[in-house]
Amino acid sequence: KNNQETFHIGFSQCAMDEWRETMNKEMVMTAALYPDLELTILNARENTRRQQLQIRELINNKVDLLIISPNESGPITPIAEEAFEQGIPTIIIDRKINSGKYTAFIGANNYQIGRDVATYIANIHNGKGRILEIRGMDGSSPARERHNGFFDVLKDHPNLNVVASMEGKWLPDNAREVAEEVFSEEQVDIVFGHNDVMARSAREVANSMGIEDLFVVGIDALPNLGMKLVEEGVLQASFIYPTGGKKAIEIARAILIDEPFNKQNILGTSVVDSTNVTVLRLQLEQVIAFQDILVKQTSRIRQQEQQFNDQRSLLNIALIS
Ligand code: FRU
């Protein structure tokens, strides 16, 4: 590839929610730093079949590199392998496929997060309590791994009992139904929702049923969502689940221009609760304010470039005639 050439990156995003929008935004902002990158995002909106078709579309459009966040591991594996085997560098982000046939993976360790949640709950509750677990979509790797990590630690805590573990499919409405069903049958002290929006649903149901003594833990901790919910006391804790959007574009570029990169890129995580949420939010608000400035500056620079190019072509016309 010569200097003038543009690399076309195709991203197959599996779902549409605030966490996904944050990932997309990180990718768009990072790609904007490199004039040689062009990014197309197709969103499957929770539909695995649609995602298969969208990945096919990106392959047919001959993207130079493919990024996939698989809705469900099993059904997305064959098409991801196919792209890789055709020689398209393929980055898997956040959710996994059931294969090693990809170029790089970026994401947090969901098994460890599940373990961290259980350890955190055990410490705060002195190893005692009745738990409702609301799982993500069972076909997706973070749901399986968060569940396994959680249960592996609970084995050491015989007085922490999971009275119900049900699938909420990552979605607040499904989680609401789960909570309504379980709360009307069982006494629950602790809810572990595999993400913050499902955890919030459990709190809302509890409130509407007059259940007060409830400890609710979620995952994601986005500054304007999960962290806010922790600050408001809707959730007692959440675990930061970084989207990896920025890292994905950086690795994509390294792959495309033949620079070194790691195949496995594991992102860190950390608990957010009443002890640290205020300072975290304050600091993040500053970062977000600066991001906004950067976005505005970037678009101004673009405008100026455009004006400059317009003037140059006017000048050329003047010189020719
Ligand atoms: C967003 C989401 C997050 C969760 C992640 C797992 O679509 O459900 O809330 O942490 O996906 O892949």
mmCIF file of C-alpha atoms and ligand atoms in Angstrom:
data_model
loop_
_atom_site.group_PDB
_atom_site.id
_atom_site.type_symbol
_atom_site.label_atom_id
_atom_site.label_comp_id
_atom_site.label_asym_id
_atom_site.label_seq_id
_atom_site.Cartn_x
_atom_site.Cartn_y
_atom_site.Cartn_z
ATOM 1 C CA LYS A 1 0.000 0.000 0.000
ATOM 2 C CA ASN A 2 1.379 3.460 -0.833
ATOM 3 C CA ASN A 3 1.046 6.598 1.283
ATOM 4 C CA GLN A 4 -1.962 7.946 -0.559
ATOM 5 C CA GLU A 5 -4.061 4.878 0.066
ATOM 6 C CA THR A 6 -7.010 4.706 2.437
ATOM 7 C CA PHE A 7 -7.603 1.635 4.566
ATOM 8 C CA HIS A 8 -11.203 0.640 4.912
ATOM 9 C CA ILE A 9 -12.109 -0.830 8.306
ATOM 10 C CA GLY A 10 -15.491 -2.530 8.688
ATOM 11 C CA PHE A 11 -16.906 -2.953 12.177
ATOM 12 C CA SER A 12 -19.728 -5.379 12.895
ATOM 13 C CA GLN A 13 -21.294 -4.191 16.154
ATOM 14 C CA CYS A 14 -23.746 -6.615 17.796
ATOM 15 C CA ALA A 15 -26.102 -4.396 19.751
ATOM 16 C CA MET A 16 -27.423 -0.906 20.340
ATOM 17 C CA ASP A 17 -27.231 0.520 23.831
ATOM 18 C CA GLU A 18 -25.213 3.159 25.693
ATOM 19 C CA TRP A 19 -22.226 0.918 26.243
ATOM 20 C CA ARG A 20 -22.148 0.043 22.522
ATOM 21 C CA GLU A 21 -22.598 3.704 21.563
ATOM 22 C CA THR A 22 -19.606 4.522 23.764
ATOM 23 C CA MET A 23 -17.527 1.882 21.994
ATOM 24 C CA ASN A 24 -18.578 3.203 18.572
ATOM 25 C CA LYS A 25 -17.765 6.769 19.566
ATOM 26 C CA GLU A 26 -14.314 5.762 20.819
ATOM 27 C CA MET A 27 -13.646 4.069 17.491
ATOM 28 C CA VAL A 28 -14.889 6.998 15.414
ATOM 29 C CA MET A 29 -12.864 9.502 17.436
ATOM 30 C CA THR A 30 -9.702 7.402 17.269
ATOM 31 C CA ALA A 31 -10.081 6.688 13.548
ATOM 32 C CA ALA A 32 -10.480 10.442 12.944
ATOM 33 C CA LEU A 33 -6.886 10.907 14.110
ATOM 34 C CA TYR A 34 -5.610 8.925 11.121
ATOM 35 C CA PRO A 35 -6.382 10.471 7.719
ATOM 36 C CA ASP A 36 -5.681 7.105 6.047
ATOM 37 C CA LEU A 37 -8.457 5.258 7.927
ATOM 38 C CA GLU A 38 -12.060 4.995 6.877
ATOM 39 C CA LEU A 39 -14.471 3.288 9.283
ATOM 40 C CA THR A 40 -17.851 1.747 8.514
ATOM 41 C CA ILE A 41 -20.007 0.515 11.410
ATOM 42 C CA LEU A 42 -22.907 -1.878 10.825
ATOM 43 C CA ASN A 43 -25.132 -2.559 13.836
ATOM 44 C CA ALA A 44 -26.921 -5.905 14.152
ATOM 45 C CA ARG A 45 -29.222 -4.664 16.918
ATOM 46 C CA GLU A 46 -29.115 -7.883 18.998
ATOM 47 C CA ASN A 47 -29.932 -10.067 16.007
ATOM 48 C CA THR A 48 -27.379 -12.796 15.284
ATOM 49 C CA ARG A 49 -28.761 -13.584 11.815
ATOM 50 C CA ARG A 50 -28.549 -9.922 10.863
ATOM 51 C CA GLN A 51 -24.978 -9.830 12.136
ATOM 52 C CA GLN A 52 -24.028 -12.793 9.928
ATOM 53 C CA LEU A 53 -25.433 -10.958 6.908
ATOM 54 C CA GLN A 54 -23.695 -7.715 7.830
ATOM 55 C CA ILE A 55 -20.326 -9.443 8.187
ATOM 56 C CA ARG A 56 -20.937 -11.031 4.776
ATOM 57 C CA GLU A 57 -21.678 -7.569 3.394
ATOM 58 C CA LEU A 58 -18.413 -6.170 4.794
ATOM 59 C CA ILE A 59 -16.466 -9.093 3.317
ATOM 60 C CA ASN A 60 -18.136 -8.571 -0.069
ATOM 61 C CA ASN A 61 -17.300 -4.881 0.105
ATOM 62 C CA LYS A 62 -13.656 -5.930 0.424
ATOM 63 C CA VAL A 63 -12.819 -4.167 3.666
ATOM 64 C CA ASP A 64 -9.103 -4.158 4.456
ATOM 65 C CA LEU A 65 -9.750 -5.178 8.047
ATOM 66 C CA LEU A 66 -12.720 -6.499 9.963
ATOM 67 C CA ILE A 67 -13.637 -5.835 13.595
ATOM 68 C CA ILE A 68 -16.335 -8.041 15.116
ATOM 69 C CA SER A 69 -18.110 -7.924 18.446
ATOM 70 C CA PRO A 70 -20.062 -11.186 18.175
ATOM 71 C CA ASN A 71 -23.620 -11.201 19.476
ATOM 72 C CA GLU A 72 -23.416 -14.960 20.114
ATOM 73 C CA SER A 73 -20.166 -16.896 19.952
ATOM 74 C CA GLY A 74 -21.318 -20.104 18.233
ATOM 75 C CA PRO A 75 -23.212 -18.806 15.185
ATOM 76 C CA ILE A 76 -20.711 -16.004 14.470
ATOM 77 C CA THR A 77 -17.656 -18.288 14.604
ATOM 78 C CA PRO A 78 -17.876 -19.761 11.050
ATOM 79 C CA ILE A 79 -18.210 -16.429 9.249
ATOM 80 C CA ALA A 80 -15.435 -14.852 11.340
ATOM 81 C CA GLU A 81 -13.170 -17.814 10.527
ATOM 82 C CA GLU A 82 -14.090 -17.494 6.862
ATOM 83 C CA ALA A 83 -13.016 -13.845 6.762
ATOM 84 C CA PHE A 84 -9.759 -14.673 8.505
ATOM 85 C CA GLU A 85 -9.052 -17.573 6.165
ATOM 86 C CA GLN A 86 -9.673 -15.314 3.158
ATOM 87 C CA GLY A 87 -6.797 -13.198 4.453
ATOM 88 C CA ILE A 88 -8.796 -10.343 5.946
ATOM 89 C CA PRO A 89 -7.171 -9.344 9.250
ATOM 90 C CA THR A 90 -9.886 -9.879 11.851
ATOM 91 C CA ILE A 91 -10.108 -8.282 15.293
ATOM 92 C CA ILE A 92 -12.524 -9.731 17.855
ATOM 93 C CA ILE A 93 -13.651 -7.292 20.525
ATOM 94 C CA ASP A 94 -15.396 -7.777 23.924
ATOM 95 C CA ARG A 95 -17.346 -10.985 23.126
ATOM 96 C CA LYS A 96 -15.422 -14.015 21.885
ATOM 97 C CA ILE A 97 -15.791 -16.553 19.102
ATOM 98 C CA ASN A 98 -15.196 -20.290 19.634
ATOM 99 C CA SER A 99 -11.988 -20.345 17.620
ATOM 100 C CA GLY A 100 -8.430 -19.110 17.565
ATOM 101 C CA LYS A 101 -8.706 -18.103 13.923
ATOM 102 C CA TYR A 102 -8.512 -14.331 14.297
ATOM 103 C CA THR A 103 -5.744 -11.736 14.236
ATOM 104 C CA ALA A 104 -6.239 -10.039 17.599
ATOM 105 C CA PHE A 105 -8.613 -9.999 20.552
ATOM 106 C CA ILE A 106 -9.394 -6.978 22.750
ATOM 107 C CA GLY A 107 -11.459 -7.164 25.900
ATOM 108 C CA ALA A 108 -11.579 -7.500 29.654
ATOM 109 C CA ASN A 109 -11.362 -10.815 31.472
ATOM 110 C CA ASN A 110 -15.004 -11.614 32.171
ATOM 111 C CA TYR A 111 -14.262 -14.761 34.161
ATOM 112 C CA GLN A 112 -12.142 -12.641 36.525
ATOM 113 C CA ILE A 113 -14.875 -9.993 36.739
ATOM 114 C CA GLY A 114 -17.350 -12.700 37.805
ATOM 115 C CA ARG A 115 -14.896 -13.806 40.484
ATOM 116 C CA ASP A 116 -14.338 -10.198 41.613
ATOM 117 C CA VAL A 117 -18.082 -9.623 41.967
ATOM 118 C CA ALA A 118 -18.471 -12.721 44.159
ATOM 119 C CA THR A 119 -15.456 -11.833 46.305
ATOM 120 C CA TYR A 120 -16.745 -8.294 46.734
ATOM 121 C CA ILE A 121 -20.205 -9.491 47.771
ATOM 122 C CA ALA A 122 -18.756 -12.099 50.143
ATOM 123 C CA ASN A 123 -16.611 -9.468 51.883
ATOM 124 C CA ILE A 124 -19.393 -6.954 52.336
ATOM 125 C CA HIS A 125 -21.984 -9.483 53.458
ATOM 126 C CA ASN A 126 -19.695 -11.569 55.647
ATOM 127 C CA GLY A 127 -20.211 -14.544 53.391
ATOM 128 C CA LYS A 128 -23.973 -14.662 53.949
ATOM 129 C CA GLY A 129 -27.005 -13.832 51.853
ATOM 130 C CA ARG A 130 -29.618 -14.876 49.312
ATOM 131 C CA ILE A 131 -28.670 -13.980 45.757
ATOM 132 C CA LEU A 132 -30.514 -13.460 42.491
ATOM 133 C CA GLU A 133 -28.246 -13.620 39.462
ATOM 134 C CA ILE A 134 -29.559 -12.061 36.239
ATOM 135 C CA ARG A 135 -27.413 -13.361 33.411
ATOM 136 C CA GLY A 136 -26.672 -11.763 30.063
ATOM 137 C CA MET A 137 -27.440 -13.615 26.852
ATOM 138 C CA ASP A 138 -26.326 -17.215 27.394
ATOM 139 C CA GLY A 139 -24.935 -17.543 23.868
ATOM 140 C CA SER A 140 -22.508 -14.681 24.447
ATOM 141 C CA SER A 141 -19.139 -15.320 26.079
ATOM 142 C CA PRO A 142 -19.243 -12.591 28.773
ATOM 143 C CA ALA A 143 -22.465 -14.045 30.184
ATOM 144 C CA ARG A 144 -20.992 -17.534 30.439
ATOM 145 C CA GLU A 145 -17.684 -16.307 31.826
ATOM 146 C CA ARG A 146 -19.182 -13.890 34.363
ATOM 147 C CA HIS A 147 -21.456 -16.693 35.555
ATOM 148 C CA ASN A 148 -18.638 -19.246 35.829
ATOM 149 C CA GLY A 149 -16.302 -16.893 37.666
ATOM 150 C CA PHE A 150 -19.088 -15.897 40.051
ATOM 151 C CA PHE A 151 -20.028 -19.503 40.861
ATOM 152 C CA ASP A 152 -16.427 -20.673 41.228
ATOM 153 C CA VAL A 153 -15.874 -18.214 44.070
ATOM 154 C CA LEU A 154 -19.272 -18.914 45.639
ATOM 155 C CA LYS A 155 -18.223 -22.568 46.087
ATOM 156 C CA ASP A 156 -16.049 -21.310 48.944
ATOM 157 C CA HIS A 157 -18.974 -19.503 50.586
ATOM 158 C CA PRO A 158 -21.605 -22.060 51.595
ATOM 159 C CA ASN A 159 -23.820 -19.406 53.193
ATOM 160 C CA LEU A 160 -24.086 -17.297 50.077
ATOM 161 C CA ASN A 161 -26.982 -18.996 48.294
ATOM 162 C CA VAL A 162 -28.073 -18.301 44.757
ATOM 163 C CA VAL A 163 -31.852 -18.648 45.069
ATOM 164 C CA ALA A 164 -32.304 -18.020 41.344
ATOM 165 C CA SER A 165 -30.070 -17.570 38.303
ATOM 166 C CA MET A 166 -31.989 -16.495 35.213
ATOM 167 C CA GLU A 167 -31.236 -15.177 31.750
ATOM 168 C CA GLY A 168 -31.964 -11.486 31.197
ATOM 169 C CA LYS A 169 -30.325 -11.402 27.741
ATOM 170 C CA TRP A 170 -28.514 -8.108 28.602
ATOM 171 C CA LEU A 171 -31.843 -6.273 28.267
ATOM 172 C CA PRO A 172 -33.645 -4.195 30.929
ATOM 173 C CA ASP A 173 -37.127 -5.440 29.995
ATOM 174 C CA ASN A 174 -36.171 -9.110 30.268
ATOM 175 C CA ALA A 175 -34.457 -8.392 33.575
ATOM 176 C CA ARG A 176 -37.593 -6.702 34.863
ATOM 177 C CA GLU A 177 -39.651 -9.819 34.156
ATOM 178 C CA VAL A 178 -37.054 -11.992 35.864
ATOM 179 C CA ALA A 179 -37.019 -9.776 38.959
ATOM 180 C CA GLU A 180 -40.820 -9.641 39.163
ATOM 181 C CA GLU A 181 -41.022 -13.411 39.044
ATOM 182 C CA VAL A 182 -38.255 -14.114 41.546
ATOM 183 C CA PHE A 183 -39.112 -11.366 44.064
ATOM 184 C CA SER A 184 -42.680 -12.592 44.318
ATOM 185 C CA GLU A 185 -41.504 -16.110 45.180
ATOM 186 C CA GLU A 186 -38.234 -15.724 47.089
ATOM 187 C CA GLN A 187 -36.645 -13.484 49.627
ATOM 188 C CA VAL A 188 -33.601 -11.905 48.005
ATOM 189 C CA ASP A 189 -30.863 -9.879 49.735
ATOM 190 C CA ILE A 190 -28.450 -9.394 46.844
ATOM 191 C CA VAL A 191 -28.870 -9.004 43.087
ATOM 192 C CA PHE A 192 -26.008 -9.571 40.677
ATOM 193 C CA GLY A 193 -27.003 -8.245 37.262
ATOM 194 C CA HIS A 194 -24.523 -9.045 34.498
ATOM 195 C CA ASN A 195 -24.835 -5.408 33.401
ATOM 196 C CA ASP A 196 -25.977 -2.150 34.961
ATOM 197 C CA VAL A 197 -29.167 -1.701 32.984
ATOM 198 C CA MET A 198 -30.436 -5.128 34.100
ATOM 199 C CA ALA A 199 -29.353 -4.426 37.684
ATOM 200 C CA ARG A 200 -31.251 -1.136 37.568
ATOM 201 C CA SER A 201 -34.394 -2.998 36.481
ATOM 202 C CA ALA A 202 -34.141 -5.199 39.570
ATOM 203 C CA ARG A 203 -33.963 -2.102 41.773
ATOM 204 C CA GLU A 204 -36.990 -0.588 40.044
ATOM 205 C CA VAL A 205 -39.021 -3.748 40.568
ATOM 206 C CA ALA A 206 -37.926 -3.909 44.215
ATOM 207 C CA ASN A 207 -38.998 -0.300 44.720
ATOM 208 C CA SER A 208 -42.392 -0.917 43.171
ATOM 209 C CA MET A 209 -42.894 -3.963 45.430
ATOM 210 C CA GLY A 210 -41.805 -2.104 48.557
ATOM 211 C CA ILE A 211 -38.655 -4.205 49.001
ATOM 212 C CA GLU A 212 -36.087 -2.015 50.733
ATOM 213 C CA ASP A 213 -33.199 -4.091 51.968
ATOM 214 C CA LEU A 214 -31.567 -5.002 48.712
ATOM 215 C CA PHE A 215 -27.917 -4.846 47.655
ATOM 216 C CA VAL A 216 -27.589 -4.482 43.888
ATOM 217 C CA VAL A 217 -24.407 -5.012 41.882
ATOM 218 C CA GLY A 218 -23.990 -4.459 38.136
ATOM 219 C CA ILE A 219 -21.244 -4.301 35.526
ATOM 220 C CA ASP A 220 -20.131 -1.623 32.997
ATOM 221 C CA ALA A 221 -19.914 1.513 35.175
ATOM 222 C CA LEU A 222 -20.213 4.027 32.355
ATOM 223 C CA PRO A 223 -19.695 7.535 33.790
ATOM 224 C CA ASN A 224 -23.171 8.745 32.886
ATOM 225 C CA LEU A 225 -24.956 5.479 33.585
ATOM 226 C CA GLY A 226 -23.608 2.926 36.030
ATOM 227 C CA MET A 227 -21.464 5.384 37.977
ATOM 228 C CA LYS A 228 -24.392 7.745 38.300
ATOM 229 C CA LEU A 229 -26.587 4.898 39.519
ATOM 230 C CA VAL A 230 -23.979 4.053 42.158
ATOM 231 C CA GLU A 231 -23.855 7.708 43.217
ATOM 232 C CA GLU A 232 -27.638 7.760 43.527
ATOM 233 C CA GLY A 233 -27.709 4.540 45.532
ATOM 234 C CA VAL A 234 -29.729 2.688 42.890
ATOM 235 C CA LEU A 235 -26.774 0.293 42.615
ATOM 236 C CA GLN A 236 -24.410 -0.393 45.489
ATOM 237 C CA ALA A 237 -21.539 -1.300 43.192
ATOM 238 C CA SER A 238 -20.589 -1.698 39.562
ATOM 239 C CA PHE A 239 -17.451 -2.965 37.851
ATOM 240 C CA ILE A 240 -15.815 -0.955 35.069
ATOM 241 C CA TYR A 241 -16.019 -2.858 31.798
ATOM 242 C CA PRO A 242 -13.910 -0.888 29.308
ATOM 243 C CA THR A 243 -15.191 -0.938 25.741
ATOM 244 C CA GLY A 244 -11.774 -1.156 24.085
ATOM 245 C CA GLY A 245 -12.936 0.953 21.133
ATOM 246 C CA LYS A 246 -9.839 3.146 21.081
ATOM 247 C CA LYS A 247 -7.480 0.198 21.458
ATOM 248 C CA ALA A 248 -9.228 -1.664 18.640
ATOM 249 C CA ILE A 249 -8.548 1.122 16.143
ATOM 250 C CA GLU A 250 -4.955 1.490 17.303
ATOM 251 C CA ILE A 251 -4.351 -2.221 16.817
ATOM 252 C CA ALA A 252 -6.195 -2.172 13.509
ATOM 253 C CA ARG A 253 -3.848 0.541 12.268
ATOM 254 C CA ALA A 254 -0.771 -1.311 13.529
ATOM 255 C CA ILE A 255 -1.912 -4.407 11.624
ATOM 256 C CA LEU A 256 -2.632 -2.413 8.469
ATOM 257 C CA ILE A 257 0.711 -0.602 8.375
ATOM 258 C CA ASP A 258 2.672 -3.675 9.433
ATOM 259 C CA GLU A 259 3.688 -2.578 12.883
ATOM 260 C CA PRO A 260 3.994 -4.989 15.811
ATOM 261 C CA PHE A 261 0.920 -5.757 17.957
ATOM 262 C CA ASN A 262 -0.210 -8.351 20.499
ATOM 263 C CA LYS A 263 -2.753 -10.996 19.635
ATOM 264 C CA GLN A 264 -4.283 -10.907 23.137
ATOM 265 C CA ASN A 265 -5.082 -7.490 24.599
ATOM 266 C CA ILE A 266 -6.697 -7.856 28.000
ATOM 267 C CA LEU A 267 -8.189 -4.685 29.470
ATOM 268 C CA GLY A 268 -8.284 -3.913 33.179
ATOM 269 C CA THR A 269 -11.315 -3.539 35.407
ATOM 270 C CA SER A 270 -12.059 -2.080 38.807
ATOM 271 C CA VAL A 271 -14.887 -1.801 41.305
ATOM 272 C CA VAL A 272 -16.936 1.386 41.677
ATOM 273 C CA ASP A 273 -18.865 1.841 44.911
ATOM 274 C CA SER A 274 -19.719 4.545 47.447
ATOM 275 C CA THR A 275 -16.079 4.733 48.565
ATOM 276 C CA ASN A 276 -14.723 5.978 45.217
ATOM 277 C CA VAL A 277 -17.597 6.959 42.938
ATOM 278 C CA THR A 278 -17.497 10.698 43.643
ATOM 279 C CA VAL A 279 -13.822 11.164 42.864
ATOM 280 C CA LEU A 280 -14.079 8.917 39.802
ATOM 281 C CA ARG A 281 -17.011 10.854 38.387
ATOM 282 C CA LEU A 282 -15.340 14.209 39.025
ATOM 283 C CA GLN A 283 -12.221 13.143 37.201
ATOM 284 C CA LEU A 284 -14.130 11.577 34.320
ATOM 285 C CA GLU A 285 -16.226 14.690 33.871
ATOM 286 C CA GLN A 286 -13.014 16.609 33.234
ATOM 287 C CA VAL A 287 -11.840 14.040 30.718
ATOM 288 C CA ILE A 288 -15.198 14.133 28.961
ATOM 289 C CA ALA A 289 -15.108 17.941 28.824
ATOM 290 C CA PHE A 290 -11.719 17.770 27.130
ATOM 291 C CA GLN A 291 -12.978 15.140 24.717
ATOM 292 C CA ASP A 292 -15.759 17.493 23.670
ATOM 293 C CA ILE A 293 -13.203 20.230 23.021
ATOM 294 C CA LEU A 294 -11.149 17.808 20.940
ATOM 295 C CA VAL A 295 -14.152 16.785 18.872
ATOM 296 C CA LYS A 296 -14.985 20.450 18.177
ATOM 297 C CA GLN A 297 -11.373 21.237 17.285
ATOM 298 C CA THR A 298 -11.193 18.290 14.928
ATOM 299 C CA SER A 299 -14.257 19.416 13.034
ATOM 300 C CA ARG A 300 -12.926 22.983 12.852
ATOM 301 C CA ILE A 301 -9.642 21.736 11.430
ATOM 302 C CA ARG A 302 -11.607 19.735 8.877
ATOM 303 C CA GLN A 303 -13.540 22.858 7.877
ATOM 304 C CA GLN A 304 -10.339 24.853 7.495
ATOM 305 C CA GLU A 305 -8.773 22.091 5.403
ATOM 306 C CA GLN A 306 -11.847 22.144 3.193
ATOM 307 C CA GLN A 307 -11.670 25.930 2.792
ATOM 308 C CA PHE A 308 -7.977 25.671 2.010
ATOM 309 C CA ASN A 309 -8.622 23.036 -0.634
ATOM 310 C CA ASP A 310 -11.466 25.073 -2.133
ATOM 311 C CA GLN A 311 -9.244 28.131 -2.360
ATOM 312 C CA ARG A 312 -6.446 26.093 -3.882
ATOM 313 C CA SER A 313 -8.706 24.761 -6.597
ATOM 314 C CA LEU A 314 -10.019 28.257 -7.259
ATOM 315 C CA LEU A 315 -6.417 29.382 -7.561
ATOM 316 C CA ASN A 316 -5.685 26.557 -9.969
ATOM 317 C CA ILE A 317 -8.650 27.534 -12.108
ATOM 318 C CA ALA A 318 -7.462 31.161 -12.073
ATOM 319 C CA LEU A 319 -3.963 30.096 -13.112
ATOM 320 C CA ILE A 320 -5.182 27.858 -15.903
ATOM 321 C CA SER A 321 -7.526 30.408 -17.450
HETATM 322 C C1 FRU B 1 -23.749 -4.077 25.942
HETATM 323 C C2 FRU B 1 -23.440 -5.195 26.877
HETATM 324 C C3 FRU B 1 -22.821 -4.661 28.135
HETATM 325 C C4 FRU B 1 -22.091 -5.838 28.607
HETATM 326 C C5 FRU B 1 -21.520 -6.329 27.306
HETATM 327 C C6 FRU B 1 -21.119 -7.744 27.284
HETATM 328 O O1 FRU B 1 -24.337 -4.546 24.758
HETATM 329 O O2 FRU B 1 -24.604 -5.905 27.161
HETATM 330 O O3 FRU B 1 -23.765 -4.151 29.029
HETATM 331 O O4 FRU B 1 -21.152 -5.571 29.574
HETATM 332 O O5 FRU B 1 -22.501 -6.087 26.343
HETATM 333 O O6 FRU B 1 -20.709 -8.138 26.033
#
